[in-house]
mmCIF file of C-alpha atoms and ligand atoms in Angstrom:
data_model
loop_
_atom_site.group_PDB
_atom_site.id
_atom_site.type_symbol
_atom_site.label_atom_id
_atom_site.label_comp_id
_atom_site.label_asym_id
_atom_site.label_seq_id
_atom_site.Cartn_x
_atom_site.Cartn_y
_atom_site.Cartn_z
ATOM 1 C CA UNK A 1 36.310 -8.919 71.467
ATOM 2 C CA UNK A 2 33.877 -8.502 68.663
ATOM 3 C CA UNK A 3 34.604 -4.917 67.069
ATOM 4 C CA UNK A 4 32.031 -1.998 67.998
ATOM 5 C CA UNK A 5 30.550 -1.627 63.811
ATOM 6 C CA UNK A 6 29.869 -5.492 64.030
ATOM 7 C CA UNK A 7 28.219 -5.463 67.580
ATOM 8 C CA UNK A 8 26.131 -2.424 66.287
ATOM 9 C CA UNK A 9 25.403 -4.392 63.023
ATOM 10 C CA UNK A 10 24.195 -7.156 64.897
ATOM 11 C CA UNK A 11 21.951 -4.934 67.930
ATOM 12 C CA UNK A 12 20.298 -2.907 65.333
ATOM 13 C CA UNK A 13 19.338 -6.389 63.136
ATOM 14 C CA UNK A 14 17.609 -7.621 66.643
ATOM 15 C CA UNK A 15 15.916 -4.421 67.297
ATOM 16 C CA UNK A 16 14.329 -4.837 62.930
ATOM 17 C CA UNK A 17 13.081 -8.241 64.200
ATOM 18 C CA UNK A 18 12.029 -6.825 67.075
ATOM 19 C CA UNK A 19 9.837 -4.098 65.379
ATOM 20 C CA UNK A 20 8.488 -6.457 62.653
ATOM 21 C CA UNK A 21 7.649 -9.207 65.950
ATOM 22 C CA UNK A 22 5.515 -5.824 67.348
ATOM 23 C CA UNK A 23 3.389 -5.465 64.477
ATOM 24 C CA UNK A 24 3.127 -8.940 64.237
ATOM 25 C CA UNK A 25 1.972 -8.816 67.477
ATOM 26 C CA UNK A 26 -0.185 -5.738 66.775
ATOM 27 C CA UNK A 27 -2.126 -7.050 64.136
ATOM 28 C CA UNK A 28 -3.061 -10.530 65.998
ATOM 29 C CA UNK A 29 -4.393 -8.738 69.053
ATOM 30 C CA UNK A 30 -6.080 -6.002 66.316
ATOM 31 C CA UNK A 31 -7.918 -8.363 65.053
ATOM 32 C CA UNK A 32 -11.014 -7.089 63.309
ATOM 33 C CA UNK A 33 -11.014 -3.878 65.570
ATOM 34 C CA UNK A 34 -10.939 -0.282 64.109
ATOM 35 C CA UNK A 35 -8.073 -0.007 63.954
ATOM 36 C CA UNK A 36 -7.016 0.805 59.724
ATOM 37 C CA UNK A 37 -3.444 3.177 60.319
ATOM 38 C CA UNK A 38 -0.756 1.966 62.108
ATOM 39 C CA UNK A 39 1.726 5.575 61.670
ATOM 40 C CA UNK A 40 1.974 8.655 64.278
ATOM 41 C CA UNK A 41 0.253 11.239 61.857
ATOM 42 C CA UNK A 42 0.581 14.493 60.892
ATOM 43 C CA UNK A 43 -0.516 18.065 61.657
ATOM 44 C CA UNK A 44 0.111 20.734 59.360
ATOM 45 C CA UNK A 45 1.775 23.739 60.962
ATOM 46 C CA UNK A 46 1.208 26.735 58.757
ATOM 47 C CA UNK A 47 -0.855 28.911 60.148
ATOM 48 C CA UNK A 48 -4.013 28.896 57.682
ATOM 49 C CA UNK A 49 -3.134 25.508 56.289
ATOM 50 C CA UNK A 50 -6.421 24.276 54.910
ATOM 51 C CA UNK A 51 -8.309 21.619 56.581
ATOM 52 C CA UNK A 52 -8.526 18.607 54.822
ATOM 53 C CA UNK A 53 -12.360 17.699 53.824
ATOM 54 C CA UNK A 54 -12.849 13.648 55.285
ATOM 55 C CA UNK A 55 -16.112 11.691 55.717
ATOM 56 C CA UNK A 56 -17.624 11.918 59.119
ATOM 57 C CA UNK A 57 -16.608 8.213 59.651
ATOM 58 C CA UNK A 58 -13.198 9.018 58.788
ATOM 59 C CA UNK A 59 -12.726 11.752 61.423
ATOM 60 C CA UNK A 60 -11.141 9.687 64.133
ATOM 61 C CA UNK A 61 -8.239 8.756 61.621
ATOM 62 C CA UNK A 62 -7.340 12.084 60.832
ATOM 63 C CA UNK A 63 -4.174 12.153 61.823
ATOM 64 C CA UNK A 64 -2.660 9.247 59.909
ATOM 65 C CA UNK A 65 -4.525 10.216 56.668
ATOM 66 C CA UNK A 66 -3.050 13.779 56.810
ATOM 67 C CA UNK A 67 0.240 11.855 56.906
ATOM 68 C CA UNK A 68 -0.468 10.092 53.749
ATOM 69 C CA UNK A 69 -1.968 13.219 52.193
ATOM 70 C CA UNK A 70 1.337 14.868 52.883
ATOM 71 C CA UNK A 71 3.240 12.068 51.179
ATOM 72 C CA UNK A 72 1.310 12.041 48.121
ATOM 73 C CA UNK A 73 0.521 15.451 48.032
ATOM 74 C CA UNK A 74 3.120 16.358 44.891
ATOM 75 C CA UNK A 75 2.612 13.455 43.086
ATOM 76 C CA UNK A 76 -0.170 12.305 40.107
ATOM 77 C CA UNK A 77 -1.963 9.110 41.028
ATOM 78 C CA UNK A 78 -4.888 9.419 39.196
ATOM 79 C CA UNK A 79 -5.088 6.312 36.758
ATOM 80 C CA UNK A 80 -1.476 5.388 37.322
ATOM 81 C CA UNK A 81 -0.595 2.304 38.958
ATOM 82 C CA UNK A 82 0.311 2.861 42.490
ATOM 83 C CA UNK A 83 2.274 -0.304 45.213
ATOM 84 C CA UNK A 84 1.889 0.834 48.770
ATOM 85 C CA UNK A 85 4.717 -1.347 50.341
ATOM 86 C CA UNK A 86 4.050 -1.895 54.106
ATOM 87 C CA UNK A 87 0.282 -1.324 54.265
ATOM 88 C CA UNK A 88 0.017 -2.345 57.265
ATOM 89 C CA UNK A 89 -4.410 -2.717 57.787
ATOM 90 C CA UNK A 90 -4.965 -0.721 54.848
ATOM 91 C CA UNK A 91 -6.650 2.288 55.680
ATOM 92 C CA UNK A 92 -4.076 4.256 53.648
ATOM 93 C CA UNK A 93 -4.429 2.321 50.184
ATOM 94 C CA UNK A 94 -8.179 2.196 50.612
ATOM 95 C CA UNK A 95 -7.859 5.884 51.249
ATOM 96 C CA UNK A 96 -5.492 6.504 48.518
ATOM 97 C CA UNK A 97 -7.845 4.126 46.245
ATOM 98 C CA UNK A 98 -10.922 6.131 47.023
ATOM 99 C CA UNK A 99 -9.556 9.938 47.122
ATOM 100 C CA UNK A 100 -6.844 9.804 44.052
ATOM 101 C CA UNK A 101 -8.777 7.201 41.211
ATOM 102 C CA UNK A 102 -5.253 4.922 40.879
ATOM 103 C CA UNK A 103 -5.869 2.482 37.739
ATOM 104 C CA UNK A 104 -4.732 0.168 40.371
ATOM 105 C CA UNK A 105 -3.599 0.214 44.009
ATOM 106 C CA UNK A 106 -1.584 -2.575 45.394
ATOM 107 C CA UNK A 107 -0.991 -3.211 49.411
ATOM 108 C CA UNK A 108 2.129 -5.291 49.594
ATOM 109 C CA UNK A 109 2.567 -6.533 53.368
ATOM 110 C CA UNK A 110 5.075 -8.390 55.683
ATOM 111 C CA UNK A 111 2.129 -9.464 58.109
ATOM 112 C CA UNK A 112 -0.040 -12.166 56.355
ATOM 113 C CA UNK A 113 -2.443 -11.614 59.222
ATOM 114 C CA UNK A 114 -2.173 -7.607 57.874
ATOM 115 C CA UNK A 115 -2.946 -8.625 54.390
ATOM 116 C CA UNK A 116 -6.267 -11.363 55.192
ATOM 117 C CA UNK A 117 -7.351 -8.817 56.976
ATOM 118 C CA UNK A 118 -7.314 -6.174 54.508
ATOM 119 C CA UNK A 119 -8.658 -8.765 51.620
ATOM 120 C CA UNK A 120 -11.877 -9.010 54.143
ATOM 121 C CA UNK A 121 -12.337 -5.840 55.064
ATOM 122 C CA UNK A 122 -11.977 -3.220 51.805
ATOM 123 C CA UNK A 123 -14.264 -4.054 48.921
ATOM 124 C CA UNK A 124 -12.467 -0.995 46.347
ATOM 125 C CA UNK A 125 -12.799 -1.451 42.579
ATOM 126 C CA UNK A 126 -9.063 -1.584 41.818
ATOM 127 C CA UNK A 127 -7.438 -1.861 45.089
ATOM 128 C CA UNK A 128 -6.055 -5.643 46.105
ATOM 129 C CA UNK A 129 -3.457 -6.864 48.962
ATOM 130 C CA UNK A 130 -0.760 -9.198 48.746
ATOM 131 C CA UNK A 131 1.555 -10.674 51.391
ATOM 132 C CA UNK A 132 5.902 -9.799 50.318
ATOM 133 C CA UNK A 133 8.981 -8.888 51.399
ATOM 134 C CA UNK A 134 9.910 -5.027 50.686
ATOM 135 C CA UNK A 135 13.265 -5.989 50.180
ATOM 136 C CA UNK A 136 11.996 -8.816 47.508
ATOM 137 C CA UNK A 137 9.257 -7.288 45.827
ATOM 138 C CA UNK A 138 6.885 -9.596 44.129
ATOM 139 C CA UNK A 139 6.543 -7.966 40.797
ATOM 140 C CA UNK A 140 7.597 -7.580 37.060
ATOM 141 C CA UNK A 141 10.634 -5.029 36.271
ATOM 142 C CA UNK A 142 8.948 -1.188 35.566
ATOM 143 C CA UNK A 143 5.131 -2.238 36.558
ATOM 144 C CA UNK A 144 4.145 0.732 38.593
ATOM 145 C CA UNK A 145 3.882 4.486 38.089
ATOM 146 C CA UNK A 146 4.444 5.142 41.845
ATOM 147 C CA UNK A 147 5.756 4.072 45.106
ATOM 148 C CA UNK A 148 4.321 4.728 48.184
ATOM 149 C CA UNK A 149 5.960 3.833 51.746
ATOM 150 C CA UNK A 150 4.899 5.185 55.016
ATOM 151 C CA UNK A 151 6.677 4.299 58.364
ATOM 152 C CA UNK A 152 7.714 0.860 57.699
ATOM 153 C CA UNK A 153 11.150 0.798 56.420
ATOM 154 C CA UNK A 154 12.795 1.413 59.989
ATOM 155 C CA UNK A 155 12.111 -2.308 60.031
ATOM 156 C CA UNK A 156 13.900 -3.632 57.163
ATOM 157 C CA UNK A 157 16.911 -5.982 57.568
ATOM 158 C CA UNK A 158 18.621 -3.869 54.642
ATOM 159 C CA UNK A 159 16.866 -0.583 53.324
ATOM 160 C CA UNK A 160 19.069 -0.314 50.508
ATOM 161 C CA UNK A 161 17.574 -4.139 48.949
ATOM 162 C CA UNK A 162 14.192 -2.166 49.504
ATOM 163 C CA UNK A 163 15.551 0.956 47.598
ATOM 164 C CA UNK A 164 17.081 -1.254 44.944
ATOM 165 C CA UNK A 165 13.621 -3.086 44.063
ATOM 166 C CA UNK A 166 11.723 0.218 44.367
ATOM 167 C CA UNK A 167 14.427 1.335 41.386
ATOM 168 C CA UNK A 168 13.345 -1.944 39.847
ATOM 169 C CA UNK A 169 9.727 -2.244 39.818
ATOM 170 C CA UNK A 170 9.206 1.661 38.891
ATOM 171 C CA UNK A 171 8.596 2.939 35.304
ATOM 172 C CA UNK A 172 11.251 5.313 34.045
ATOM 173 C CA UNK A 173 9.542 8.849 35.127
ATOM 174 C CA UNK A 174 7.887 6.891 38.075
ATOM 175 C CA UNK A 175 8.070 8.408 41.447
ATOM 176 C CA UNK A 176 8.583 6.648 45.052
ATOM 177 C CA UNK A 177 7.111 9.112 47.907
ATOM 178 C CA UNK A 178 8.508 7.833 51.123
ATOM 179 C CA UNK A 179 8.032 8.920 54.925
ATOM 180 C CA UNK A 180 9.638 7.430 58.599
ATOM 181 C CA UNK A 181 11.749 8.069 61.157
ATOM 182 C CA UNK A 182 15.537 7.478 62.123
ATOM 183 C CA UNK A 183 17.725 7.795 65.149
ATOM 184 C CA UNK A 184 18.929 11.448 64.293
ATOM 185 C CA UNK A 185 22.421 10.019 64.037
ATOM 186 C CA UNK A 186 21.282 7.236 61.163
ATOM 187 C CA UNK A 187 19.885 10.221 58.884
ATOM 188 C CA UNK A 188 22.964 10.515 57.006
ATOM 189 C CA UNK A 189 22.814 7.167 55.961
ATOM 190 C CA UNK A 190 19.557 6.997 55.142
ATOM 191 C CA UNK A 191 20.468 10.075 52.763
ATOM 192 C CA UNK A 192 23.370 8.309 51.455
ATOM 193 C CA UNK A 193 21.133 5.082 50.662
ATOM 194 C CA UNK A 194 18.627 7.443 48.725
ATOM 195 C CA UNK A 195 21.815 8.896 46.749
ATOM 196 C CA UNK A 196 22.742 5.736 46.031
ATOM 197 C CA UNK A 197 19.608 4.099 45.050
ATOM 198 C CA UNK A 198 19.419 5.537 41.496
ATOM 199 C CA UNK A 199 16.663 7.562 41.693
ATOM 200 C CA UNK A 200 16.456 11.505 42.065
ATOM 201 C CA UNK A 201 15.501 13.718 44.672
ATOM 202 C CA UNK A 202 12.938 16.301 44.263
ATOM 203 C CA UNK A 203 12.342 17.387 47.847
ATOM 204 C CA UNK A 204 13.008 16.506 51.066
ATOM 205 C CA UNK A 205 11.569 17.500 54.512
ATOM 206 C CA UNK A 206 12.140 17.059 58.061
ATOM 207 C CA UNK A 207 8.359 16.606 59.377
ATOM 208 C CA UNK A 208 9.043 16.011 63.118
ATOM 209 C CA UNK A 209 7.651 18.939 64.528
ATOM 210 C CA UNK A 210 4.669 17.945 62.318
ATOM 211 C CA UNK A 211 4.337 14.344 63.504
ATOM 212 C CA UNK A 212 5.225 15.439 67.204
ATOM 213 C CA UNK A 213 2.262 17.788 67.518
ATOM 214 C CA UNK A 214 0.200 14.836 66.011
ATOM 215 C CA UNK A 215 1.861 12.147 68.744
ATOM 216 C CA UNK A 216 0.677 15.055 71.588
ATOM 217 C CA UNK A 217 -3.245 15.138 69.962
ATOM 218 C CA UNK A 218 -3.610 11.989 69.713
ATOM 219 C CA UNK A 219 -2.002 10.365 73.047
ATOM 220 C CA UNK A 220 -5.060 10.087 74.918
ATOM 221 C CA UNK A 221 -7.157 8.432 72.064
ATOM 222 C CA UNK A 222 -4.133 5.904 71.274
ATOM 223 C CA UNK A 223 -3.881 5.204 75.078
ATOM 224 C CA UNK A 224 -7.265 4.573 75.814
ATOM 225 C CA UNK A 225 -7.650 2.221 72.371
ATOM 226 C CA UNK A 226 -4.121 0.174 73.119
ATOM 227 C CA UNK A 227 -5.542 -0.377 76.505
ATOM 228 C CA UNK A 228 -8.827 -2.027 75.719
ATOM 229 C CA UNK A 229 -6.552 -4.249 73.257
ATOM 230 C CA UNK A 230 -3.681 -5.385 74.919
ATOM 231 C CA UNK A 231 -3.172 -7.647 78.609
ATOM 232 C CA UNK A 232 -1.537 -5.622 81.046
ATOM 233 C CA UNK A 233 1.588 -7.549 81.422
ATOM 234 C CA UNK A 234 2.046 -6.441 77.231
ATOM 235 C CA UNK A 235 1.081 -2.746 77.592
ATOM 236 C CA UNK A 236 4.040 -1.139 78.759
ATOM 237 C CA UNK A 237 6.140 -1.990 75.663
ATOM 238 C CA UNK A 238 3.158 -1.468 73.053
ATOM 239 C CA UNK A 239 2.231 2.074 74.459
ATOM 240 C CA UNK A 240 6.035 2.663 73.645
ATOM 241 C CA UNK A 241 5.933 1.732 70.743
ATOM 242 C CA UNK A 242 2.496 3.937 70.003
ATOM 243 C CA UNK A 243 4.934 6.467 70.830
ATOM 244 C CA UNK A 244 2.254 7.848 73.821
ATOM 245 C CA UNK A 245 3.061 10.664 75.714
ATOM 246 C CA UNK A 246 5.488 9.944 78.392
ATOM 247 C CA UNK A 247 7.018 6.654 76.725
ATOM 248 C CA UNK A 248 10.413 6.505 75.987
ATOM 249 C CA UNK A 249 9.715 6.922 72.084
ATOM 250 C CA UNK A 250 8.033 10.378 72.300
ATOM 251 C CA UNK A 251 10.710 11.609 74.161
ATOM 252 C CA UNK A 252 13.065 10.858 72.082
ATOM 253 C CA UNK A 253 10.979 12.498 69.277
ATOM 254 C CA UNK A 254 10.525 15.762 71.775
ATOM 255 C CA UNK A 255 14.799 16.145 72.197
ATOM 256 C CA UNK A 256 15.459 15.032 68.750
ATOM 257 C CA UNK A 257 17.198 12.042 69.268
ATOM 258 C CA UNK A 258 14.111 10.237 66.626
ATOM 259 C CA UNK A 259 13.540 12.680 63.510
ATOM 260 C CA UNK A 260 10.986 11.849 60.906
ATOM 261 C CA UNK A 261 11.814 12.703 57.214
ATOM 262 C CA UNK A 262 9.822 12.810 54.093
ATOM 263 C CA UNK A 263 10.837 12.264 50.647
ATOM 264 C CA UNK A 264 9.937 12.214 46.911
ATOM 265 C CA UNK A 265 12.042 10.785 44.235
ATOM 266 C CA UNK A 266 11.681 9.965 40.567
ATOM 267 C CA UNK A 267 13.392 6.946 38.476
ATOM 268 C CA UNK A 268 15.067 9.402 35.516
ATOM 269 C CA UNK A 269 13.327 8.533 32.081
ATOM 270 C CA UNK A 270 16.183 7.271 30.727
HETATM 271 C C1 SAM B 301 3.922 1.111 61.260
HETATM 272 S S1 SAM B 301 3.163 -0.013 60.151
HETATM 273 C C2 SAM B 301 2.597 1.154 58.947
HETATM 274 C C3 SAM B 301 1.457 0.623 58.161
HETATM 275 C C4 SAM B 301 0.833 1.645 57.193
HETATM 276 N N1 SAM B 301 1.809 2.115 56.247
HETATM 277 C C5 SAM B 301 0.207 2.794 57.951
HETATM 278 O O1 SAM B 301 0.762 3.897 57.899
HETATM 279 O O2 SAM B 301 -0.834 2.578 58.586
HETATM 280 C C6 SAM B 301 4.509 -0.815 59.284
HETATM 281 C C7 SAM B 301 4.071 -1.958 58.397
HETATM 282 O O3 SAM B 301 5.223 -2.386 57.640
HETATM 283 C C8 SAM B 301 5.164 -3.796 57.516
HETATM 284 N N2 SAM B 301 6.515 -4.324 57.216
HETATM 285 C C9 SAM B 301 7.585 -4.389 58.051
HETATM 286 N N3 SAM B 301 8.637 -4.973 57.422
HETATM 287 C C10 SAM B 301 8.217 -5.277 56.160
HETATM 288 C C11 SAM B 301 8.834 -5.874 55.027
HETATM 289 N N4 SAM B 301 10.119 -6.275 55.061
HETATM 290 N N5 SAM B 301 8.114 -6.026 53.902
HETATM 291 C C12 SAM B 301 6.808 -5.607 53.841
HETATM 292 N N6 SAM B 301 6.169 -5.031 54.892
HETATM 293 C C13 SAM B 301 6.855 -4.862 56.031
HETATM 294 C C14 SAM B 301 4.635 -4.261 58.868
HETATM 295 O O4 SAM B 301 4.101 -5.567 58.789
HETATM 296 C C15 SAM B 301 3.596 -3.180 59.157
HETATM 297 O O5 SAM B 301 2.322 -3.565 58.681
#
């Protein structure tokens, strides 16, 4: 009998592949479509929270800019040299490229499909994709001022490798700004891993009520866009994982069994 830690080991490793197969997947039937974000968003909840100013053309991403506005929101990127690991089809470096003046923004992706496609499509003084492995990064010791990472690290085979090479490539002083989601009983972990990484925390927040009122506004939207790309026979598991209303996935974000976390941390100086 194979003991339970090993079996849970070895499920969780399938469901990783499993996720990075998805947007795989995603990004082949994507194609050259609109679709630039590939995270559930966020809605501000304070009452007279400001509105953030976008171009028209922008509007119908909304949601998944606010979420990177949120990450970045307490950091400096202006002229600093900012890796977005897990940029999926770029709309959040090109958006990070365009709104915060980086000396240099690098997309680092899995997906090679994700990263030609991004090389095509954004034409940013400064901004340039490359295909890697989060948990390898591609790069010189201390070559970025900042770290960005939004919903993709539920799909590494080891976050802590990822952690470790954030620690790595950083500058003393430079900060990693980090958002996704967990199984509510792998938070602890995921805390632990942080701890452990190196780097310190500055603040922490649990953003699930933020990215579950996004999920609700834009269910319809996602629905209607999944449908025109995807066969029927596929749609059922990739509305899931769009985390729709009624799927499995937004339930679990609506009882709390899913909780999404931010963070920001800083490699000390020294
Ligand atoms: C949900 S998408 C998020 C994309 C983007 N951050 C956004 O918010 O639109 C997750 C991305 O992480 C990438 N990814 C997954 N595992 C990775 C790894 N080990 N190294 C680099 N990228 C990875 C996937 O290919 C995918 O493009």
């Amino acid at each position: 009998m194979v003991p339970a830690p090993v079996r849970n080991a070895v499920r969780a490793r399938l469901q990783r592949r499993f996720v990075r197969f998805q947007y795989n997947y995603l990004n082949w039937r994507a194609q050259e479509s609109v679709f630039r974000y590939l995270n559930y968003g966020y809605v501000d909840l304070e009452p007279h929270a400001p509105m953030l100013r976008l171009d028209p053309q922008e509007e119908t991403n909304r949601l998944s800019i606010q979420l990177y506005q949120h990450v970045v929101e307490s950091v400096v990127l202006r002229d600093k040299d900012v890796l977005e690991v897990g940029s999926g089809r770029g709309g959040g470096a090109s958006f990070l490229a365009r709104n915060f003046h980086p000396r240099q923004m690098v997309g680092l992706d899995y997906s090679g499909l994700a990263v030609r496609f991004c090389s095509r499509m954004y034409d940013i003084p400064g901004l340039h994709f490359q295909k890697g492995n989060a948990e390898k990064l591609p790069f010189a010791d201390a070559s970025f001022d900042v770290v960005v990472n939004v919903e993709s690290s539920h799909g590494y085979s080891y976050v802590q490798r990822f952690f470790a090479e954030v620690y790595r490539v950083l500058r003393p002083g430079g900060h990693f700004v980090f958002a996704d989601f967990r199984g509510a009983a792998f938070v602890p972990a995921l805390n632990r891993e942080l701890d452990e990484s190196g780097m310190i925390l500055i603040q922490k927040r649990d953003i699930t009520a933020n990215v579950v009122e996004s999920l609700d506004r834009d269910s319809d939207r996602k629905k209607a866009l999944i449908s025109q790309l995807v066969p029927a026979y596929q749609l059922q598991p990739i509305l899931n994982f769009g985390a729709v209303k009624g799927s499995e996935i937004h339930g679990k974000f609506k009882n709390g069994e899913l909780q999404y976390w931010s963070f920001v941390l800083h490699k000390p100086k020294g």
